Coordinates of C-alpha atoms and ligand atoms in Angstrom, one line a residue:
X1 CA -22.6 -0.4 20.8
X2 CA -20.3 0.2 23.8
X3 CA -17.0 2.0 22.8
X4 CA -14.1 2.6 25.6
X5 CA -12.9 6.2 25.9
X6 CA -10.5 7.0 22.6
X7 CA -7.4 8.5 23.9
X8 CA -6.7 11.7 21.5
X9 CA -4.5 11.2 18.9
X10 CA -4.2 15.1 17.2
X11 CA -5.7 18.8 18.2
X12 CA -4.6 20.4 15.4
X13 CA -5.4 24.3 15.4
X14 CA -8.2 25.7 13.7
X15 CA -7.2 28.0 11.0
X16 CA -4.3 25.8 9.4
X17 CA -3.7 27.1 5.7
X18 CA -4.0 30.7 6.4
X19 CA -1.7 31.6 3.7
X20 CA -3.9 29.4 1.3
X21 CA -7.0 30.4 2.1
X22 CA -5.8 34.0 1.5
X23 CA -4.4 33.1 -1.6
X24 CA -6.2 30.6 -3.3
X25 CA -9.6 30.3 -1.3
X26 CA -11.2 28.3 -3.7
X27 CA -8.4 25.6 -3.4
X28 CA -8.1 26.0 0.2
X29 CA -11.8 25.4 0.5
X30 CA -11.4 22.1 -1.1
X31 CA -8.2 20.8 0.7
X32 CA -11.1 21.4 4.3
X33 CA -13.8 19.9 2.6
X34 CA -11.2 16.6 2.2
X35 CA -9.8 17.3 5.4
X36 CA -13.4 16.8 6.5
X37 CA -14.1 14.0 4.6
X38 CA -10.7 12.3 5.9
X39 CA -11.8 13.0 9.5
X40 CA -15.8 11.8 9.5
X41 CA -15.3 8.9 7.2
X42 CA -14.3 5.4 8.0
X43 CA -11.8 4.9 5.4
X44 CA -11.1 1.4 5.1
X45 CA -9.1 1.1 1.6
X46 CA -6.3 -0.3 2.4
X47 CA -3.4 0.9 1.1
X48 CA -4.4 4.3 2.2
X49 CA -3.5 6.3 5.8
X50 CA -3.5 9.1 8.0
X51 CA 0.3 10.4 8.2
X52 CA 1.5 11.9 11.6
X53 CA 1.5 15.9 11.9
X54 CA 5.6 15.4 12.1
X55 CA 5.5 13.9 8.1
X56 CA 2.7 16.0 7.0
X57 CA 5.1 19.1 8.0
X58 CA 8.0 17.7 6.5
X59 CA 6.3 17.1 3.4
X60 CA 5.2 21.2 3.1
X61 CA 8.6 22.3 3.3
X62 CA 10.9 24.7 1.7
X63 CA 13.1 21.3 0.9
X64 CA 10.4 21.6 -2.4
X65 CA 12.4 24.6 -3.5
X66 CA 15.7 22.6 -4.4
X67 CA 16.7 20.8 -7.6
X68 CA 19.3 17.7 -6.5
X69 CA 20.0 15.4 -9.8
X70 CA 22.5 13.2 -8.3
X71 CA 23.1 11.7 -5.3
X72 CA 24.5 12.5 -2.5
X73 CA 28.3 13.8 -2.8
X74 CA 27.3 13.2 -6.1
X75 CA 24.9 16.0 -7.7
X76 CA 24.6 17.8 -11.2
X77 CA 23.9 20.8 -8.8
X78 CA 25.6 23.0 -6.2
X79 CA 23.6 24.2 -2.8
X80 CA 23.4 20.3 -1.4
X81 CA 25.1 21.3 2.0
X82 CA 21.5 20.3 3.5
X83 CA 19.9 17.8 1.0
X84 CA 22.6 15.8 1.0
X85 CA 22.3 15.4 4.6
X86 CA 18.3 14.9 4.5
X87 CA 18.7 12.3 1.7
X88 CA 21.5 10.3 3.5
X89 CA 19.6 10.4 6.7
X90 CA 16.4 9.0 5.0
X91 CA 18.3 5.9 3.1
X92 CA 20.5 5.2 6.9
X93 CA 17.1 5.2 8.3
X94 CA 15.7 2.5 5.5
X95 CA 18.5 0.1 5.9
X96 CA 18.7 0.2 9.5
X97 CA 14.8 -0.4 9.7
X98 CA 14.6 -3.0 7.1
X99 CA 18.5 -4.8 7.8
X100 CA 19.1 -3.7 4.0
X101 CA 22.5 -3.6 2.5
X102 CA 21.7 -0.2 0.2
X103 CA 18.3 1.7 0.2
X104 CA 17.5 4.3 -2.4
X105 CA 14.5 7.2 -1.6
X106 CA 14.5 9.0 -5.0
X107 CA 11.6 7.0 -6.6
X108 CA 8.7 9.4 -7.0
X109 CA 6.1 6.0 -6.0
X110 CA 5.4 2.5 -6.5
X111 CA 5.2 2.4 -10.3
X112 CA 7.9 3.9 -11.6
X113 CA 10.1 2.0 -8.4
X114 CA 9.2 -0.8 -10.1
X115 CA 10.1 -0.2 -13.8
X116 CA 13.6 1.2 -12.5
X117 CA 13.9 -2.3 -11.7
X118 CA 13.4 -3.7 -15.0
X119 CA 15.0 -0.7 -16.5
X120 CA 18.2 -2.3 -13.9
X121 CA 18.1 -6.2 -14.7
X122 CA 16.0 -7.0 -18.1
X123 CA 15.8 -5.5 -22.0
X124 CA 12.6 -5.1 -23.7
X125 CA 11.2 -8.4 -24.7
X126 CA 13.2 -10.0 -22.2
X127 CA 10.5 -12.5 -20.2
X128 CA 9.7 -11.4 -17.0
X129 CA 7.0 -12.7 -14.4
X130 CA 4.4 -11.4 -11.5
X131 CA 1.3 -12.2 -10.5
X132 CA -2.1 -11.6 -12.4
X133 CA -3.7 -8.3 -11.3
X134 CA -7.1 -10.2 -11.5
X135 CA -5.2 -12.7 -8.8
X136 CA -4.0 -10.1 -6.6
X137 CA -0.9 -8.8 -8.4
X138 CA -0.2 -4.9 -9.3
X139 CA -0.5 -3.4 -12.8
X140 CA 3.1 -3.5 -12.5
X141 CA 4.0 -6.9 -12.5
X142 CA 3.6 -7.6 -15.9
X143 CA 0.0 -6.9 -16.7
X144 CA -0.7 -6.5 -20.4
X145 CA -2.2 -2.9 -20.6
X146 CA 0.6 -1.7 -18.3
X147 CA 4.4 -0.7 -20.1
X148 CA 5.8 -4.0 -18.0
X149 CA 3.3 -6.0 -19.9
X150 CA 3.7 -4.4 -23.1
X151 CA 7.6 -3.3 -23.2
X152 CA 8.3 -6.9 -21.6
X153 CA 6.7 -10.6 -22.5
X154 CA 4.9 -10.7 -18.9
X155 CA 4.0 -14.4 -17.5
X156 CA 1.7 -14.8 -14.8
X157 CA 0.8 -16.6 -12.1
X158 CA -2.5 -16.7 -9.6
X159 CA -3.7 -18.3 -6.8
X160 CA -5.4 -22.2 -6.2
X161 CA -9.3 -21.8 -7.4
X162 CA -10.0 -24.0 -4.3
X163 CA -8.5 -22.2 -1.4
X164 CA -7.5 -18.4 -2.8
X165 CA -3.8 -19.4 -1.8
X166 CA -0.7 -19.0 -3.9
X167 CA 0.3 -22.6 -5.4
X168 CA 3.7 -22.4 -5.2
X169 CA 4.6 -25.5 -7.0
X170 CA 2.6 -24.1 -10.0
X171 CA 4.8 -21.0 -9.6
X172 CA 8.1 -23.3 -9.7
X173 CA 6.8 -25.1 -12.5
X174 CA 5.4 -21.9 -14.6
X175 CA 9.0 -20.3 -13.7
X176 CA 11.6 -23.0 -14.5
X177 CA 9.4 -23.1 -18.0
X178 CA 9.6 -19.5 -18.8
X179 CA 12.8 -18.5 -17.2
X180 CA 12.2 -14.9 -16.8
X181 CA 14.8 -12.6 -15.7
X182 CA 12.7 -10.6 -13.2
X183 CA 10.4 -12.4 -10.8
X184 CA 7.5 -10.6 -8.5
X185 CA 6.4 -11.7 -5.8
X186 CA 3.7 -9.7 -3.8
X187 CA 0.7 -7.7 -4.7
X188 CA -2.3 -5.5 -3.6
X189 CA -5.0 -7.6 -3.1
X190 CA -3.1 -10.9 -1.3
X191 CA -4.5 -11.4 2.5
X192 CA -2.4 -14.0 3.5
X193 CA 1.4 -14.1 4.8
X194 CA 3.9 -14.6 1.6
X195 CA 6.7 -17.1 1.8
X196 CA 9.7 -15.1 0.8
X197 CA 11.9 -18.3 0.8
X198 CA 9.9 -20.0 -1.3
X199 CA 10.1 -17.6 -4.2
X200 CA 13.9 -16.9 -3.5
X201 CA 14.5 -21.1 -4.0
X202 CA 12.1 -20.6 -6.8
X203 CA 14.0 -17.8 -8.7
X204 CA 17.8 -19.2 -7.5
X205 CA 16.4 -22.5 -9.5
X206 CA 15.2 -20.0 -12.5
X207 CA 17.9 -18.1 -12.9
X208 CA 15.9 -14.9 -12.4
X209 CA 16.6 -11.9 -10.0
X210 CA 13.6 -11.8 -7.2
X211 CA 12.0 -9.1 -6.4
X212 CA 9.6 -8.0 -3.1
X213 CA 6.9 -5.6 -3.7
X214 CA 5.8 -5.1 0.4
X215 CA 4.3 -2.0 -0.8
X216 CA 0.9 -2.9 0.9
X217 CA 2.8 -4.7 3.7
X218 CA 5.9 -2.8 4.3
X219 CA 4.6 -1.3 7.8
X220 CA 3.5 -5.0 9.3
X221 CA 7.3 -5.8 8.4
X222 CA 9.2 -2.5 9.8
X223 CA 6.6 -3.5 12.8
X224 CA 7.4 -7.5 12.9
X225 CA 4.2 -8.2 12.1
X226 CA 4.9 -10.2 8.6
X227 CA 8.6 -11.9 8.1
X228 CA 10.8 -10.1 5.9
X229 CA 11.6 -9.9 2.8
X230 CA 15.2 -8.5 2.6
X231 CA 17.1 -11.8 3.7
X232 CA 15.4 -13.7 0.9
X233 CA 14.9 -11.3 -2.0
X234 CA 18.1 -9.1 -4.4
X235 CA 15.2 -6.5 -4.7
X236 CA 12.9 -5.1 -2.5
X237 CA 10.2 -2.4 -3.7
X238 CA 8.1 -0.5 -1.3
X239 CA 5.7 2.4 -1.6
X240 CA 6.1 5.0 1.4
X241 CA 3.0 5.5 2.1
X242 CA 0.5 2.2 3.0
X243 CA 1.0 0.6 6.0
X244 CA 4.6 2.8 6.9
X245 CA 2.4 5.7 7.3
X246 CA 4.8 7.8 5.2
X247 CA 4.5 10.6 2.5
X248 CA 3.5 9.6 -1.3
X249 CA 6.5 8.3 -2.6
X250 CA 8.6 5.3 -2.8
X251 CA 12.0 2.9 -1.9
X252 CA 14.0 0.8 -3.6
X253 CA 16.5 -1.9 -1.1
X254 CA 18.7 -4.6 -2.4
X255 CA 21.4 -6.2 -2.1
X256 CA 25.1 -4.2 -2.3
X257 CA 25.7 -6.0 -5.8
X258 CA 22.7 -4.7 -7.1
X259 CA 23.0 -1.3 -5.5
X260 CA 24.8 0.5 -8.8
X261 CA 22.7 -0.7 -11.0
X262 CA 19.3 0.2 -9.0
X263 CA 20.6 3.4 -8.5
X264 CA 21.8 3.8 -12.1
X265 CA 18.1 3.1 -12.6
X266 CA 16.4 5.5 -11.1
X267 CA 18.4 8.3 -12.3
X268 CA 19.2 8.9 -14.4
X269 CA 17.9 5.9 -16.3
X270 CA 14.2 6.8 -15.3
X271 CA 13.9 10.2 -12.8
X272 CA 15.0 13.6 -13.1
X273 CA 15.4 15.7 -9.6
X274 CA 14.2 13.9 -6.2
X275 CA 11.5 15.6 -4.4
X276 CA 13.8 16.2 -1.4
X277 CA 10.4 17.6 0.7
X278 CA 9.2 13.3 0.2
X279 CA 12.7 12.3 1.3
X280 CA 12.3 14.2 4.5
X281 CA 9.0 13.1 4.9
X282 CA 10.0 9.6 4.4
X283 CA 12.9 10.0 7.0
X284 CA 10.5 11.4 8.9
X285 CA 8.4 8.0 8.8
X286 CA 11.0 6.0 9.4
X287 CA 11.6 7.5 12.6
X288 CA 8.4 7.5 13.4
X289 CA 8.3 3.6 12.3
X290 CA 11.3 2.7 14.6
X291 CA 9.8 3.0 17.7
X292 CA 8.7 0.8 19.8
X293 CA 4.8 2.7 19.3
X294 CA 5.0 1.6 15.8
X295 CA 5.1 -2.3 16.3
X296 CA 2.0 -2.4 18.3
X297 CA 0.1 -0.4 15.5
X298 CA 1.6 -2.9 13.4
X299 CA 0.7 -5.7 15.5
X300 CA -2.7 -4.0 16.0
X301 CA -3.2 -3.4 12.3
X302 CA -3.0 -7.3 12.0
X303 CA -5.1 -8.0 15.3
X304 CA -7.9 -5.6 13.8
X305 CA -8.0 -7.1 10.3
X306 CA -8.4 -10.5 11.8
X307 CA -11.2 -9.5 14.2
X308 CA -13.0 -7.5 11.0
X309 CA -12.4 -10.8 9.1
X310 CA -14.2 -13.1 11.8
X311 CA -17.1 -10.3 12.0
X312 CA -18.0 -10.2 8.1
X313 CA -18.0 -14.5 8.4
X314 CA -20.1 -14.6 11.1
X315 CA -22.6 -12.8 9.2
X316 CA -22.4 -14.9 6.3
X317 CA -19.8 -13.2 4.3
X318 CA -17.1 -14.7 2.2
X319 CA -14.1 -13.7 2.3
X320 CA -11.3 -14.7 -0.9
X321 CA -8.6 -17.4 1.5
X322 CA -11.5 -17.8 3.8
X323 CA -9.7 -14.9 6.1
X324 CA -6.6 -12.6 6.3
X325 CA -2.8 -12.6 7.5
X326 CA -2.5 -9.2 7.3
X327 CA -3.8 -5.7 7.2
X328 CA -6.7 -6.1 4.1
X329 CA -9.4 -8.4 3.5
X330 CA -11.1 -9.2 0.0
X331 CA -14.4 -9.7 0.2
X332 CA -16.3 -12.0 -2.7
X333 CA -20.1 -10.5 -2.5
X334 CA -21.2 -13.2 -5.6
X335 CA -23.3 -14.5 -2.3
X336 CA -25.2 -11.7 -1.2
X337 CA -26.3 -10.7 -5.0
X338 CA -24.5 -7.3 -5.2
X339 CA -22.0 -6.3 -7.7
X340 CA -18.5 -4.7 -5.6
X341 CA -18.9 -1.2 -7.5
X342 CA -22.8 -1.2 -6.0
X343 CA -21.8 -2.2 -3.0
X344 CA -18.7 -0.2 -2.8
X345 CA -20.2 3.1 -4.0
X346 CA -23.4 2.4 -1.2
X347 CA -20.6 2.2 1.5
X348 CA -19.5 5.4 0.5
X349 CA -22.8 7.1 0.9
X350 CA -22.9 5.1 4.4
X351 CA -19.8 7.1 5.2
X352 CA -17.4 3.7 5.4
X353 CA -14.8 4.1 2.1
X354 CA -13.5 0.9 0.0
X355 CA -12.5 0.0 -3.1
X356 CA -14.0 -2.4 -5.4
X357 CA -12.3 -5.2 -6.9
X358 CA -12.0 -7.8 -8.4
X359 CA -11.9 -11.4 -7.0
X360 CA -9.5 -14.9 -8.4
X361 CA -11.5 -16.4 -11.4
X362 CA -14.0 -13.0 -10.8
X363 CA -16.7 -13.2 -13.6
X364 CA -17.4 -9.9 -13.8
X365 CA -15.1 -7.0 -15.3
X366 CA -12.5 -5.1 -13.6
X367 CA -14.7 -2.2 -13.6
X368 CA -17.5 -3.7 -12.0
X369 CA -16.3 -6.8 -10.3
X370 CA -17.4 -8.4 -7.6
X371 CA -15.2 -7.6 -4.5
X372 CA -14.7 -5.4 -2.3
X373 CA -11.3 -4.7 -0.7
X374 CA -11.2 -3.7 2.7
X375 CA -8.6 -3.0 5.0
X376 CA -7.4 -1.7 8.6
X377 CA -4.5 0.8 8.9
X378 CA -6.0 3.8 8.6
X379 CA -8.5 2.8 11.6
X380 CA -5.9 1.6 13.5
X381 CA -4.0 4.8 13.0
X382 CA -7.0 6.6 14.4
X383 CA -7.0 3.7 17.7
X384 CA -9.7 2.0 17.4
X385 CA -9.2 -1.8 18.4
X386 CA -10.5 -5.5 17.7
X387 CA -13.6 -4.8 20.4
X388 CA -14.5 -2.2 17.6
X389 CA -14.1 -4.5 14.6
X390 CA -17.5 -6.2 15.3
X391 CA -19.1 -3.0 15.2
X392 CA -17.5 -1.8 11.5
X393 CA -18.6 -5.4 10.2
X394 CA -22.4 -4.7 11.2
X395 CA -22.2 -1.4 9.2
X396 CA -20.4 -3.3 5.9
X397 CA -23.6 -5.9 6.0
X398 CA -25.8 -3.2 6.7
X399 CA -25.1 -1.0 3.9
X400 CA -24.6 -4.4 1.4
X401 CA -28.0 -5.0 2.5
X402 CA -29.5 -1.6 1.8
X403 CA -27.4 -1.4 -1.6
X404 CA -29.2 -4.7 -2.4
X405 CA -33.2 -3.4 -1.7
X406 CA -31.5 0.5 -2.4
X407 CA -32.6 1.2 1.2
X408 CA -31.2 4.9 1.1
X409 CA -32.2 5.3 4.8
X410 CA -30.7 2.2 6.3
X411 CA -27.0 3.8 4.3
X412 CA -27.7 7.3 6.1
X413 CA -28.4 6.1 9.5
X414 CA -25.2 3.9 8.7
X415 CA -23.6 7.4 8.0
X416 CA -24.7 8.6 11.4
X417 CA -23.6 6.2 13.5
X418 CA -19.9 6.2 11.5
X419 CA -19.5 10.0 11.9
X420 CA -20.6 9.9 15.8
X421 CA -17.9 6.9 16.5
X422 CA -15.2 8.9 14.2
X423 CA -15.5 11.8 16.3
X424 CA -14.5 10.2 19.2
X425 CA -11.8 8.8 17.7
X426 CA -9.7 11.8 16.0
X427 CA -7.7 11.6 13.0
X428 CA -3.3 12.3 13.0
X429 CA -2.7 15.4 11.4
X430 CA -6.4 16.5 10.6
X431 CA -9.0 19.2 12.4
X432 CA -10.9 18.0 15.1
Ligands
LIG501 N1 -1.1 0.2 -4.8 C1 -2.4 0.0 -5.4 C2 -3.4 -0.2 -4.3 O1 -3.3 -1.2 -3.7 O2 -4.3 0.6 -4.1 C3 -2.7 0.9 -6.4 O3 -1.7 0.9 -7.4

């Protein structure tokens, strides 16, 4: 395998938590043992990430210490001379990246983002519709065992059985029948490009409000490397922390006519206090994602995907749409006679981290299916590039392989080879 020379991304000083270690060593031993993992590993889930140094900062400061119910000009609490200014800066940020009318940066992550938005447009019992988590959907999109399923009647659509792709003439006709008053588009397992102006003619026709998740995809948008959502959609949802590269936590754009009743929402329909150290980590990412470095990892995110894609296919592997769009790949291993959590946990051991998953029309049960979902930013955050890509997919049918025969060597030379290219390749914000 020939690898060009990695230009470093991070030397972080040795010693980092000294004030943890002294306290707390038995914590502070664990947070280095994950800092380790997080540097040797080939992490390949894909709605995971390496944040910069700059947001991992922000995230550790003394911005935790304040309570700020409210918003800002607007708080149940005095002492916002600074908050206010951190929380302003962080939704200017939002709206100037994404061309949003109104941005809010309270929600604590994807989840309860999104049932401030049913909390803001439908009643329980009201019909509201996403697609299936078994398709590609999120728990949150209306799925039965989750309170969106359960609070609200949740309808559900998939993708074609033929071709893995969303049929959007079955989503009209599914939506014009059911009328909901909420409809999702987006998802955590969908590799190809969604048509935002399809589902915004399809919920104009319906009478429902639309609403974007880009949670997995938000940094590929930010970086023009998937269209946007926010000219098509009242609602857009994001997580902070996928493919923007942020902290843990979450945003909710729309619309200005939806803007009091989002923020009405979140709190104090659904939060209490905003974790102001998030918000400044999120403005943070957002500056960080607005420059002109960011849209080439976007663009390379993609470009990286695409080559790991052609890789697994060339040995045989198939992949759910036949390919990707975008930053993830789901990986169908009916074929090659290994169940994903197999597979999955053999990759671990080989030192290369996914998750399994479930596939459209999977067989199997959601806590053995069998896929795998793979993806690229967190690899791309650490540079490596396509000419690598070929090298990753010979490890992923390696360690299948050895899960298959339980070839516990084969996964540990794997392991070797991972850790010696990781090296070279060092992670934002971690040790070297
Ligand atoms: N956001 C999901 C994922 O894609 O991993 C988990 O909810």
């Amino acid at each position: 395998m020939t690898i060009s020379a990695p230009v470093p991304v991070a030397t972080p000083a040795p010693g980092r938590h000294p004030a943890l270690a002294a306290t707390d060593p038995e914590l502070a031993a664990l947070v280095g043992a994950e800092e380790r993992l997080q540097a040797e590993t080939l992490r390949l889930i894909p709605s995971e990430n390496y944040v910069s140094a700059a947001v991992l900062e922000a995230s550790g400061t003394v911005l935790q210490n304040k309570y700020s119910e409210g918003y800002p000009g607007r708080r149940y609490y005095e002492g916002q001379q600074v908050i206010d200014q951190v929380e302003r800066l962080a939704g200017d940020r939002a709206r100037a990246l994404f061309g949003a009318d109104h941005a809010n940066v309270q929600p604590y992550s994807g989840s309860p983002a999104n049932l401030a938005v049913y909390l803001a447009f439908a009643q329980p019992g009201d019909t509201v519709m996403g697609m299936a988590l078994p398709m590609g959907g999120h728990l949150t999109h209306g799925w039965g065992v989750s309170a969106t399923g359960s609070w609200f009647r949740g309808v559900q659509y998939g993708v074609r059985r033929d071709d893995g792709l969303i049929d959007y003439d079955q989503v009209r006709d599914l939506a014009l029948k059911e009328r909901p008053k909420v409809l999702f588009c987006g998802g955590t397992a969908l590799p190809r490009t969604i048509d935002f102006a399809a589902f915004a003619r399809i919920a104009e026709e319906a009478g429902a409000v639309l609403v974007a998740d880009i949670a997995h995809i938000a940094g590929l948008v930010a970086g023009g490397a998937h269209p946007s959502p926010v000219p098509y959609a009242d609602v857009v949802s994001t997580t902070t922390h996928k493919t923007l590269r942020g902290p843990r936590g979450a945003m909710l754009m729309c619309r200005e006519e939806h803007a009091r009743a989002i923020d009405k929402a979140v709190f104090p329909g659904l939060q209490g206090g905003p974790h102001n150290q998030t918000t400044a980590a999120i403005a943070v990412a957002l500056h960080e994602a607005a420059a002109p470095d960011f849209r080439a990892y976007a663009h390379t995110v993609v470009a990286n995907a695409r080559a790991l894609a052609d890789g697994l296919l060339a040995r045989g592997f198939e992949l759910v749409s036949g390919g990707t769009d975008n930053h993830l790949v789901l990986v169908d291993l009916t074929s090659r006679d290994v169940p994903g959590k197999t597979a999955a946990k053999a990759l671990d051991r080989a030192g290369i981290v996914v998750n399994y998953n479930t596939v459209p029309f999977d067989p199997r049960k959601p806590f053995d299916p069998s896929g795998i979902r793979i993806g690229t930013p967190s690899l791309t955050s650490r540079g490596l590039l396509p000419e690598h890509m070929d090298a990753v997919a010979g490890w992923i049918d390696r360690s299948v392989t050895a899960a298959r025969t339980g070839d516990e060597p084969a996964l540990a030379a794997v392991r070797a080879e991972v850790a010696e290219l990781m090296a070279a390749y060092p992670a934002p914000g971690l040790p070297v």
